[in-house]
Coordinates of C-alpha atoms in Angstrom, one line a residue:
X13 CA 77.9 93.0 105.7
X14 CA 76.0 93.8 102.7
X15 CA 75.2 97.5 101.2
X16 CA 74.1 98.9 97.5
X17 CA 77.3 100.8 96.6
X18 CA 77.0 100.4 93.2
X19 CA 75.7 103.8 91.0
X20 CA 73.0 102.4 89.3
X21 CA 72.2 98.7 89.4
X22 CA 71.7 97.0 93.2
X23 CA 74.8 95.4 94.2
X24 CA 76.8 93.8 97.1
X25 CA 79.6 95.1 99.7
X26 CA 82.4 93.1 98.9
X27 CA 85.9 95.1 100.3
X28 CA 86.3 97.7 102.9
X29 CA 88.1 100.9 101.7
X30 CA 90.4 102.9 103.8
X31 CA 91.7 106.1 103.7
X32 CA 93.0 107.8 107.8
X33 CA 89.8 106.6 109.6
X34 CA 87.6 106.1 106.4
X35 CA 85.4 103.1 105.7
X36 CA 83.1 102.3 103.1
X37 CA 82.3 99.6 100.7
X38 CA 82.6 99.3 97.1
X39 CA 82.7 101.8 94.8
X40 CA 83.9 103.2 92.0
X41 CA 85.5 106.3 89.7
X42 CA 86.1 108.8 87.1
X43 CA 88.3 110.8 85.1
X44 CA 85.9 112.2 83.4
X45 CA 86.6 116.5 82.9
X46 CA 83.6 119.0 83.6
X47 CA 83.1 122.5 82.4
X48 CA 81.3 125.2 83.5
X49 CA 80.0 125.8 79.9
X50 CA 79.2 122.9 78.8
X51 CA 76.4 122.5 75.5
X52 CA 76.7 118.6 75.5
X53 CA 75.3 118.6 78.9
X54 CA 71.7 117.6 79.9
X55 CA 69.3 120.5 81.2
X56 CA 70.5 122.3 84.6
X57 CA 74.2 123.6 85.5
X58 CA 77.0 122.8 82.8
X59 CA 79.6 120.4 84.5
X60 CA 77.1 119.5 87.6
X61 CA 77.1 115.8 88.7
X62 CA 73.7 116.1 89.9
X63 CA 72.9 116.4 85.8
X64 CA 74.9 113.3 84.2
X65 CA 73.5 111.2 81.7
X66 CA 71.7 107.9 83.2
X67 CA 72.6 104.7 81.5
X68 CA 70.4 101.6 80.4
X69 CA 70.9 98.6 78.0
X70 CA 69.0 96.9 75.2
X71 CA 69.5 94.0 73.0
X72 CA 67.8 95.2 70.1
X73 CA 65.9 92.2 67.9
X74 CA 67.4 91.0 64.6
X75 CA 70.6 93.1 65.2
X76 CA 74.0 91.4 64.8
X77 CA 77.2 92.3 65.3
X78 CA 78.4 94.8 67.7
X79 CA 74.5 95.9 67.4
X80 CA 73.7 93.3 69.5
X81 CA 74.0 94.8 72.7
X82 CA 73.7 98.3 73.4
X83 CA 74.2 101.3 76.3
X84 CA 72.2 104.0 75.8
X85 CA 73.3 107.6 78.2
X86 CA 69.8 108.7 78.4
X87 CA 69.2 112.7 79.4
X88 CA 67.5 112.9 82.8
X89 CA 65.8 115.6 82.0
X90 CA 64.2 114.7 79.1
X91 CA 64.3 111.3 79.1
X92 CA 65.9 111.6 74.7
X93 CA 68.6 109.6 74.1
X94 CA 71.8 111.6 74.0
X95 CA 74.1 108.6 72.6
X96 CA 73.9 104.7 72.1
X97 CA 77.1 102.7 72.5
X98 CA 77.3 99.4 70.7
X99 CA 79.1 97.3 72.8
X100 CA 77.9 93.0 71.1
X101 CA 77.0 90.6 72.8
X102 CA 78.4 89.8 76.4
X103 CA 79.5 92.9 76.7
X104 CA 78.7 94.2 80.6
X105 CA 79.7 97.3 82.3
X106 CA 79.9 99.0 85.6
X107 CA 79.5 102.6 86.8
X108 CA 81.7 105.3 88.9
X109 CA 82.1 108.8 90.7
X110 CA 83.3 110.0 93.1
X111 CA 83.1 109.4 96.9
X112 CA 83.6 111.8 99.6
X113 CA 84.2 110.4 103.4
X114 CA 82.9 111.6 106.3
X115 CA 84.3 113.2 109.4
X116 CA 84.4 110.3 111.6
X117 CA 86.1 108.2 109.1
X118 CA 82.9 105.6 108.8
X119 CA 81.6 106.3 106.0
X120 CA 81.3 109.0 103.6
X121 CA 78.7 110.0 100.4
X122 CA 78.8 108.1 97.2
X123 CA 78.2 110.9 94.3
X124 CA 76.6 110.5 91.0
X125 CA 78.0 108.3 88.6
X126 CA 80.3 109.9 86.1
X127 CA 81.9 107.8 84.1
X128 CA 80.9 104.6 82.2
X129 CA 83.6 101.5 81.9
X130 CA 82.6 98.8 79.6
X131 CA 83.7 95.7 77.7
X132 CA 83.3 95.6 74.2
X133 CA 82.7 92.0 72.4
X134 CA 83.9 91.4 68.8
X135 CA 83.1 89.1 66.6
X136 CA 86.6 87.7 66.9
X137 CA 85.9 87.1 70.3
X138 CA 88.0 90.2 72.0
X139 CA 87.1 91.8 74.8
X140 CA 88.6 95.7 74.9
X141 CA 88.2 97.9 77.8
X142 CA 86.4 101.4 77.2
X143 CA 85.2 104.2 79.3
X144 CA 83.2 107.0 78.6
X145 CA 81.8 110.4 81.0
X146 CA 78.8 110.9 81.7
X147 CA 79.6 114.5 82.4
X148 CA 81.5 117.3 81.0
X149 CA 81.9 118.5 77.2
X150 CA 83.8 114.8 76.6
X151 CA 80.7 113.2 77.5
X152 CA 80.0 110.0 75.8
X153 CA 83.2 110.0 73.9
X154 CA 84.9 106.7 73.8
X155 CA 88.7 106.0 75.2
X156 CA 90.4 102.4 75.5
X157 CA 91.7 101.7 78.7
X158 CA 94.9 99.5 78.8
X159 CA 96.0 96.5 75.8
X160 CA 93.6 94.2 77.3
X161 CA 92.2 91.8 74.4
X162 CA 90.3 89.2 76.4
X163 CA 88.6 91.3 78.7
X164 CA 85.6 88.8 80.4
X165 CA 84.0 90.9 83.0
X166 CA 85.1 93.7 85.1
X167 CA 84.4 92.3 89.1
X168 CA 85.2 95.6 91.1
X169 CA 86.1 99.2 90.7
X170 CA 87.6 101.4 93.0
X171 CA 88.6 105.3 92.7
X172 CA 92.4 105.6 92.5
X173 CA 91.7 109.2 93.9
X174 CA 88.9 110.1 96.1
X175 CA 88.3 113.0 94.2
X176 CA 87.9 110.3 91.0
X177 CA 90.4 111.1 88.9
X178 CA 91.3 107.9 87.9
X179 CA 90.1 104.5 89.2
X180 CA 91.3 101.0 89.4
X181 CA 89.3 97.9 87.9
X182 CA 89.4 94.4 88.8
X183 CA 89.3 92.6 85.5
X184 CA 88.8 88.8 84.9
X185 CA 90.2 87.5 81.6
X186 CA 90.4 84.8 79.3
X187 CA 92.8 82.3 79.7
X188 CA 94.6 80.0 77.2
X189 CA 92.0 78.3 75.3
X190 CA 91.2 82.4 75.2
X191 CA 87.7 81.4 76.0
X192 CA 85.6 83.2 78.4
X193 CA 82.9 80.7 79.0
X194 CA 85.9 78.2 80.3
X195 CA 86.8 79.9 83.5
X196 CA 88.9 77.3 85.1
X197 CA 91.9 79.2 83.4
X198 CA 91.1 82.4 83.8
X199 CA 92.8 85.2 84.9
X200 CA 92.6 88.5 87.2
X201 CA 94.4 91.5 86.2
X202 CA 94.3 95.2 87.7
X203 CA 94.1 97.9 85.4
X204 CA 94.1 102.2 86.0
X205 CA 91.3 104.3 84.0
X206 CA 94.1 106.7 82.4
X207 CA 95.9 103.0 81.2
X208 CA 97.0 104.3 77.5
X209 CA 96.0 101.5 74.9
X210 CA 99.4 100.4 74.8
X211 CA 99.4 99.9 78.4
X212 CA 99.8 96.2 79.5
X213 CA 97.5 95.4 82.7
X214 CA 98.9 94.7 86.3
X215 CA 98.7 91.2 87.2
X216 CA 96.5 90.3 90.3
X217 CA 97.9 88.0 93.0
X218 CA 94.6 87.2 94.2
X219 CA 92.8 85.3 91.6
X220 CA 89.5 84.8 92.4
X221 CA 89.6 85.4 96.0
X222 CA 87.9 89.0 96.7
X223 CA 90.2 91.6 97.3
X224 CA 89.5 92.5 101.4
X225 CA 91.2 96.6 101.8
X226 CA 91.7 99.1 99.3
X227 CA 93.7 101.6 101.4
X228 CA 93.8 105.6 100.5
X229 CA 96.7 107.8 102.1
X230 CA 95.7 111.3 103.5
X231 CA 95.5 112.8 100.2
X232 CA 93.2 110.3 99.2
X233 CA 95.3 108.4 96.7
X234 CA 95.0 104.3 96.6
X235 CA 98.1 103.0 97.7
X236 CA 97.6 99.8 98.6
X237 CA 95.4 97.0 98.1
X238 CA 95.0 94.1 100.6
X239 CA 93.9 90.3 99.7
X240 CA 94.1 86.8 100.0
X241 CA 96.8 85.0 97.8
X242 CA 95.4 81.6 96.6
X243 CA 98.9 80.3 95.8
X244 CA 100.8 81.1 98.3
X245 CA 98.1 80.3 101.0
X246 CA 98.9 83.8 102.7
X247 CA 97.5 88.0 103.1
X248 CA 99.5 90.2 101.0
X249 CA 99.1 93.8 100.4
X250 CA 100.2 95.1 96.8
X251 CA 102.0 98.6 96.6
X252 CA 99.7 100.4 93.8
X253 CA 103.0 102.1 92.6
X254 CA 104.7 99.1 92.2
X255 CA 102.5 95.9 91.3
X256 CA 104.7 95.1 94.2
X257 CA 103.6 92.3 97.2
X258 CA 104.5 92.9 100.7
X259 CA 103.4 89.3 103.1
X260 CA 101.2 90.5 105.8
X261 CA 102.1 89.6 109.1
X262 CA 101.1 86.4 110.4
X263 CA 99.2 86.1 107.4
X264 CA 100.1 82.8 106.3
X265 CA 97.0 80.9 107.0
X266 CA 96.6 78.4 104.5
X267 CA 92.5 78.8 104.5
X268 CA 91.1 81.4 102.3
X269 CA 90.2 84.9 104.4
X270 CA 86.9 86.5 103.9
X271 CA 85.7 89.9 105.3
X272 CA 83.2 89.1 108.1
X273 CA 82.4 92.3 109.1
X274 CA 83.7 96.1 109.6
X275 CA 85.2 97.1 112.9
X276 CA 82.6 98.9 115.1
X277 CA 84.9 101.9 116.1
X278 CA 88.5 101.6 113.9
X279 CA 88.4 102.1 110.2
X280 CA 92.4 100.4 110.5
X281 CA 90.8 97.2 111.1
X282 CA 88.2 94.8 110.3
X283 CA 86.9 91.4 111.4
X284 CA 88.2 88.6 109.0
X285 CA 86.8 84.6 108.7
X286 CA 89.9 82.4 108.8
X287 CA 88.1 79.0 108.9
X288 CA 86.1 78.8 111.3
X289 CA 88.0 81.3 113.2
X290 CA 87.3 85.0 113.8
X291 CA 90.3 87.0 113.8
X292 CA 90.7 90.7 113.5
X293 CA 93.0 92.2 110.5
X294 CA 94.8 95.7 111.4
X295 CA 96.8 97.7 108.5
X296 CA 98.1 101.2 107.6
X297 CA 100.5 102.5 105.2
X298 CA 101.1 98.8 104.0
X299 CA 102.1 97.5 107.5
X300 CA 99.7 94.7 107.8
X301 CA 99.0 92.1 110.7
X302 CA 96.4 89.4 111.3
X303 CA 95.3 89.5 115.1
X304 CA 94.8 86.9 117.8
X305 CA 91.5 85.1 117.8
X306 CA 87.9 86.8 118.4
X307 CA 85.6 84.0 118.2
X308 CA 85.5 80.4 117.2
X309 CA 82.3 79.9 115.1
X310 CA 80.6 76.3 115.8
X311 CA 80.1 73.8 112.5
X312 CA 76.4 75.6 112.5
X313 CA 75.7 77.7 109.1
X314 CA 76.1 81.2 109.8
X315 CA 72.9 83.1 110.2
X316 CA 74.0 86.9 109.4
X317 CA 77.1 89.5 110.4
X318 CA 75.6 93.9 110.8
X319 CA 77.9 96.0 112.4
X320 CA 76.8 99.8 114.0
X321 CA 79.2 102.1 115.9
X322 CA 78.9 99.8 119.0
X323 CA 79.2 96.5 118.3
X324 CA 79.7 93.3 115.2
X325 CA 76.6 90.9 115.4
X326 CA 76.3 87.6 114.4
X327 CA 74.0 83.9 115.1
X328 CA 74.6 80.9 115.1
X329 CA 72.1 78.2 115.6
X330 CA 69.4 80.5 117.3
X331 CA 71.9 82.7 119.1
X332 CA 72.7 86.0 118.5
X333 CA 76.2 87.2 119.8
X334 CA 77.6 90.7 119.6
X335 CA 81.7 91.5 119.8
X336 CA 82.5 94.7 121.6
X337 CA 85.4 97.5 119.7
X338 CA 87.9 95.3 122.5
X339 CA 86.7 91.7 121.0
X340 CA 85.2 90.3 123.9
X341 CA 81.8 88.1 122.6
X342 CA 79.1 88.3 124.4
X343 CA 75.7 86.5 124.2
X344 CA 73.2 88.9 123.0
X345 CA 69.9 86.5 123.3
X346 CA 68.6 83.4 122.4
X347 CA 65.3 83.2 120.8
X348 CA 63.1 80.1 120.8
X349 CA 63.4 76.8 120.1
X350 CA 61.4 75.6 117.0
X351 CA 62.9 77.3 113.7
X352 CA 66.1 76.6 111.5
X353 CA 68.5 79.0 110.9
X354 CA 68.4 82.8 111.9
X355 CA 69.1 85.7 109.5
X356 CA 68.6 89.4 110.0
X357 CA 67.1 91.8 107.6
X358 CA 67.3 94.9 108.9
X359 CA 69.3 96.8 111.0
X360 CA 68.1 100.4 112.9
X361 CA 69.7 102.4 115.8
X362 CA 68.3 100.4 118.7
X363 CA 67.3 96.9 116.9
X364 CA 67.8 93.7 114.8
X365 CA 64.9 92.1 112.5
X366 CA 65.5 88.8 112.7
X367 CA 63.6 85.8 110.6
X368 CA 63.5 82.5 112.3
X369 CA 62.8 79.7 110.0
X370 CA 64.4 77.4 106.9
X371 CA 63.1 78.4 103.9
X372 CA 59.6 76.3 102.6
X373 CA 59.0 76.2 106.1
X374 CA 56.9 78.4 109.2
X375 CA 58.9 81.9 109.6
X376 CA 59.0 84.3 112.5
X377 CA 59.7 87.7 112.6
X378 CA 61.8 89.2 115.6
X379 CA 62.9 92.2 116.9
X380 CA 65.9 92.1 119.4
X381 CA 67.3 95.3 121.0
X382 CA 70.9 95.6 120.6
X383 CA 71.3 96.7 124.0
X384 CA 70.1 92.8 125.4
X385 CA 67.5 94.6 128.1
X386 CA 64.9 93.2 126.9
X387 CA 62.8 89.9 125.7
X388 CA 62.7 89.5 121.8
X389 CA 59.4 91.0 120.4
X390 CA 57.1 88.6 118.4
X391 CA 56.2 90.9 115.1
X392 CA 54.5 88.1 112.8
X393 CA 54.6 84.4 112.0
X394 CA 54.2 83.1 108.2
X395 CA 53.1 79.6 107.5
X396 CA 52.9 77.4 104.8
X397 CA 56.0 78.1 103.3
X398 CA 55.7 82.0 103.0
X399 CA 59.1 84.4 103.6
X400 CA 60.1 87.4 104.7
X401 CA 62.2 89.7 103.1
X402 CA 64.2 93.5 103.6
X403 CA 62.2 96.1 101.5
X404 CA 63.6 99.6 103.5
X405 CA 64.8 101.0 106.9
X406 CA 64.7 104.3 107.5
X407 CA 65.9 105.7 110.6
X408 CA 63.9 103.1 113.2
X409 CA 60.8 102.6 110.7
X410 CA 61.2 99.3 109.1
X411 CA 59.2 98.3 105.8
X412 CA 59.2 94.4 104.8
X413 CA 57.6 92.2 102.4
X414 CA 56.0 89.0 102.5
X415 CA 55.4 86.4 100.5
X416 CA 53.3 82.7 99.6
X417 CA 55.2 80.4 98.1
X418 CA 52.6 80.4 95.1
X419 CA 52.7 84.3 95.0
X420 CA 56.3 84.5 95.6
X421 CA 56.5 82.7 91.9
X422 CA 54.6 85.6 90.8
X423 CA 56.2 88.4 92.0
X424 CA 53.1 89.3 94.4
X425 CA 54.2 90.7 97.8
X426 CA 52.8 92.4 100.7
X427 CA 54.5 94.9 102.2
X428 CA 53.9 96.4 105.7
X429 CA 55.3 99.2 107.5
X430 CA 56.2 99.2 111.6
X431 CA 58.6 101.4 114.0
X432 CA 61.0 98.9 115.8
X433 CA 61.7 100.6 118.8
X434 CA 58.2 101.3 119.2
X435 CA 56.5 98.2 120.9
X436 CA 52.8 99.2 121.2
X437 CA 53.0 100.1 117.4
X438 CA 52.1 97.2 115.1
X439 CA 52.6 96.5 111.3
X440 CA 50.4 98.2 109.2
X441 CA 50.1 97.2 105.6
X442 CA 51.1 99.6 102.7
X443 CA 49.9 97.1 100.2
X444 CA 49.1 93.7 99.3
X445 CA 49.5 91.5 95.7
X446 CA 51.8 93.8 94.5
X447 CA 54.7 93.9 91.9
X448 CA 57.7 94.8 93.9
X449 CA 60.4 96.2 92.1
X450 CA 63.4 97.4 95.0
X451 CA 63.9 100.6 96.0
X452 CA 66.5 103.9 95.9
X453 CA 69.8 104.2 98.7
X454 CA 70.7 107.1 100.4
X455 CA 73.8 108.5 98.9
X456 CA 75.2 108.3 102.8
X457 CA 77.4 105.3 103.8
X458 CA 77.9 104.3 107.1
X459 CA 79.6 101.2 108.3
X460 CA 79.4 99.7 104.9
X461 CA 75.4 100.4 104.8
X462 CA 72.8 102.9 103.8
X463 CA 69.5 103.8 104.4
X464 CA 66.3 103.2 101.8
X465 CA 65.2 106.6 100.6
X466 CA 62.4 105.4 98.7
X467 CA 60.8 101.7 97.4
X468 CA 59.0 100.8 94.0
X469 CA 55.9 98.7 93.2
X470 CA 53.0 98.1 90.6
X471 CA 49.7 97.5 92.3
X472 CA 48.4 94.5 90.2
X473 CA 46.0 93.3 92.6
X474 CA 47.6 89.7 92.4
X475 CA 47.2 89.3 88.5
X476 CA 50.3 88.5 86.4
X477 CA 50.8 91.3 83.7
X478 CA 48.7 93.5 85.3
X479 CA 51.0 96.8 85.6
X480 CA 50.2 99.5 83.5
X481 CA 51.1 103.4 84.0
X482 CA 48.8 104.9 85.6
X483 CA 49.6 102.1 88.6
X484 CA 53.1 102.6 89.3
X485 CA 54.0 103.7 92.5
X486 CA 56.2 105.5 94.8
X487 CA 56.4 105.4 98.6
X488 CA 59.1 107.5 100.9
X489 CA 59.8 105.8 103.7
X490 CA 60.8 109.1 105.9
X491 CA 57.3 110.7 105.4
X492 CA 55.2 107.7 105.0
X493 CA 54.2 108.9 101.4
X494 CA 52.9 107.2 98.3
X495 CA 53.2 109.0 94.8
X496 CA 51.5 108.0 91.9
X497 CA 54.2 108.2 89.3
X498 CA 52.1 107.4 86.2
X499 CA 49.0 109.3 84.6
X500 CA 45.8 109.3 87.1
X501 CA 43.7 107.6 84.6
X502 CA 44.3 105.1 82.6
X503 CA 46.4 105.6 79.3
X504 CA 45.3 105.6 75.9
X505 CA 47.0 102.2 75.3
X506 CA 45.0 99.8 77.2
X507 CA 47.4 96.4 77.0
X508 CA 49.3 95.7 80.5
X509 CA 52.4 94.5 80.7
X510 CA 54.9 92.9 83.7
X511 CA 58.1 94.6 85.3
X512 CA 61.7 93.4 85.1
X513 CA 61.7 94.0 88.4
X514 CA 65.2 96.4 88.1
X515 CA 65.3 100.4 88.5
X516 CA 68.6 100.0 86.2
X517 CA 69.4 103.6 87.6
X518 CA 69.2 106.3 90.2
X519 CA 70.9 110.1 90.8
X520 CA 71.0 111.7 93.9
X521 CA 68.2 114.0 92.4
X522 CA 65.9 110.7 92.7
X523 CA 65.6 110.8 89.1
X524 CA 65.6 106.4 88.1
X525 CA 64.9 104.3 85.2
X526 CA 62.8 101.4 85.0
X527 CA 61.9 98.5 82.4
X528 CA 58.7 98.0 81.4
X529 CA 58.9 94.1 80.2
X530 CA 56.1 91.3 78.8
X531 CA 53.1 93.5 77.5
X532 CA 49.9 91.5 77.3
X533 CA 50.1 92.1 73.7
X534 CA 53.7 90.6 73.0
X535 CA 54.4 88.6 76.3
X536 CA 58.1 88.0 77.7
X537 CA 59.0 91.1 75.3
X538 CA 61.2 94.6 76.6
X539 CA 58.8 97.0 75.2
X540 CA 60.2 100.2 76.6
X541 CA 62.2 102.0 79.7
X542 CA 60.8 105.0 81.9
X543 CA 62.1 107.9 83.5
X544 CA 60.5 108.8 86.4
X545 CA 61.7 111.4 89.7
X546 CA 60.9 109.4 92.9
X547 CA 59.0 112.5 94.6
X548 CA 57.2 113.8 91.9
X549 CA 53.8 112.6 91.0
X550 CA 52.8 111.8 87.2
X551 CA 56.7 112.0 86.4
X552 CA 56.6 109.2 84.4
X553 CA 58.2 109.8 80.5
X554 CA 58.6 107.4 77.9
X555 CA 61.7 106.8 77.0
X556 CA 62.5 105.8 73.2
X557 CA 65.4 103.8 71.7
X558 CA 66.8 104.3 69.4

């Protein structure tokens, strides 16, 4: 199970979160206050989310010091700087805001981010905690969080209210030798936004196993926090008031337990990897309890886990096998002889997109109904070592890229566009030797997924440094609509340049930022960052560091 939770750079579903019947995957918080007259705010209502400042990074050359590395809060409207935050080198940060659920208890809306925690690295090698709002009249004002001195990253964050009051952070820290870059002794703490600076951190149990449930009560307050607990080979659940471990029952397993997938129908429970065995975990109110087994997987890598409101997939070999809400398995199909490995890249309503094929090697594309009444349907086979990849679903439409093994070292894709419940449709192609940069999530989670609003690309026509303004693009996968984003002509300065390949940043107003990196005047150079508004054509503004 894999999802972009994160409020501003792409990143992985790692935990389940559960509040009643909610479910979601990571996330994050704030504490950050909001006014209704508010003159540090960017353009549009004082105190709104949907008008935070967007964040980016830079590592300006020459500079020293805490210089080094900087965060700059960037006005969306404008695309001016509002403040730049000197954090030195190594030091990384993650986003939060608030998340609200959603009826059913599957899901929910992640906000805007609106609040910024960071690490900042000394020259004496400390690591402090900080956050800062990117809303309200305390925007961009600095606050330690906790006595942490050897901060090294922070691995997770999660709201401690659902309204984001406060969150949690997973920390890693230094250990003895108080070197970061040794991590064989390092340590995991947990540590509350509104920590004071005095504040000593809360020791985690889990090391660094991930932790598998952050559980919210009915007033949406964290309570308790679920995870595997290295050292004493067993599930534990910590009591958020207390730093306090309760066992789980039958938890003691003595093999590390991993998330495999969300439970089709019970936010209580999900599907856990003990082993080779699949196992279902159950918990509320810190009352915990590993089930009977599911499945037993085979010695066979396992090809890919999605999970809808019906059913948990998963392959082995070149099976695909679905588990019902009661746990019975049951074969869903087997495709062909003749490929290695099985992975699915997207999932819609009715169907899964499965690749067939090791990598350097032939690969098929597949489309298998989730309901089993029919054959698989053939989409496309690559050869000579060319791969598929996920660039958006939206509803049933499906858009995927495609790559040679020489192009794929370029950054040159094809991308092509099909409906997957529609079998006398075929692919048609949106564009070909490309610079692909990802694409925007809907705000709306379900099962630990969401929908792609809107991908990103740079139509180079195969040549290396090739992407200039006037050829950015943006496509909406809901209308089947491409926006040029840049000027229609070309711009005064004629040099091209290449694409980090990041949007470091998107609100739920569709407003991102992008790097423009390796000009063909000073190749392998970050030149400058753009603000652009997804829907909007010739959006695209310079934006200027400081």
């Amino acid at each position: 199970m894999s999802s972009s939770m994160g409020w501003g750079r792409w990143r992985h579903a790692c935990t389940l979160v559960a509040m009643g019947l909610v479910l979601t995957a990571c996330g994050g918080g704030s504490d950050s206050p909001k006014s209704a007259n508010d003159n540090r705010q960017p353009s549009g209502v004082g105190g709104n989310a949907s008008s935070a400042y967007l964040v980016t990074e830079s590592s300006p050359a020459g500079a020293t010091g805490l210089n080094a590395h900087q965060l700059h809060l960037v006005n969306p409207a404008t695309g001016e700087v509002f403040k730049s935050i000197p954090v030195g080198p190594g030091g990384g940060y993650e986003l939060g805001g608030a998340f609200t659920p959603s009826a059913n208890g599957q899901g929910g809306t992640r906000e805007n981010a609106s609040v910024l925690f960071f690490i900042r690295r000394y020259d004496n090698g400390e690591g402090h905690l900080f956050q800062a709002p990117l809303v309200g009249t305390q925007a961009g004002v600095e606050t330690r969080i906790s006595n942490v001195i050897d901060a090294c990253g922070i691995w997770e964050t999660k709201i401690a209210r659902l309204d984001a009051i406060a969150s949690w952070l997973r920390v890693e820290t230094a250990g003895d030798d108080h070197d970061c870059r040794q991590g064989l002794d390092n340590q995991f703490v947990f540590v509350r936004s509104d920590f004071g600076s005095a504040v000593a951190p809360a020791g985690s149990p889990f090391g660094r196993e991930k932790v598998l449930v952050w559980e919210y009560n009915a007033q949406g307050e964290l309570t308790w926090i679920y995870g595997y607990v290295p050292w004493l080979g067993a599930v534990y659940a910590v009591d958020t008031s207390t730093a306090k471990l309760r066992p789980v029952t039958n938890g003691f397993t003595l093999q590390t337990v991993d998330i495999f997938s969300a439970h089709p129908t019970d936010a209580h429970k999900a599907l856990v990897r003990v082993g080779r065995t699949i196992t279902t975990l159950s918990w509320l109110n810190g009352e915990a309890s590993l089930g009977p087994a599911v499945a037993t997987l085979t010695d066979a890598p396992l090809g890919f886990v999605g999970t809808d409101a019906r059913h948990v997939y998963f392959s082995q070999d070149s099976k695909v096998y679905r588990i019902d809400p009661q746990g019975v398995v049951s074969l869903l199909t087997d495709l062909p002889q003749g490929g290695d490995g099985l992975d699915v890249i997207a999932q819609t309503p009715s169907s899964l997109l499965i690749v067939q094929g090791a990598q350097n090697l032939d690969s098929t594309l597949w489309v298998v109904s989730k309901n089993g009444d029919s054959k698989p349907r053939l989409i496309e086979t690559l050869v000579d070592g060319s791969n598929y990849f996920l660039a958006g679903i939206a509803g049933e439409v499906v858009v995927y890229g495609s790559s040679t093994e020489r192009d794929s070292s370029q950054g040159f894709v094809t991308l092509k566009r099909f409906v997957a419940n529609s079998a006398v449709q075929p692919p048609t192609t949106l564009v070909t030797g490309a610079r692909y940069f990802y694409g925007i999530n809907e705000r709306q989670i379900n099962h630990g997924e969401s929908t792609t609003s809107h991908l990103f690309w740079c139509e180079v026509g195969g040549q290396p440094n090739n992407c200039r303004a006037d050829r950015l693009r943006s496509y909406r996968l809901s209308t089947d609509t491409v926006v040029n984003l840049g000027p229609l002509s070309p711009p005064a300065d004629p040099s091209t340049w290449d694409l980090l390949g990041d949007v470091d940043y998107v609100d739920r107003s569709y407003r991102a930022m992008l790097e423009e990196f390796g000009s063909s005047a000073s190749p392998g150079s970050a030149r400058a960052r753009w603000l652009f508004q997804a829907d909007t054509p010739q959006s695209l503004k310079a934006i200027v560091l400081p």
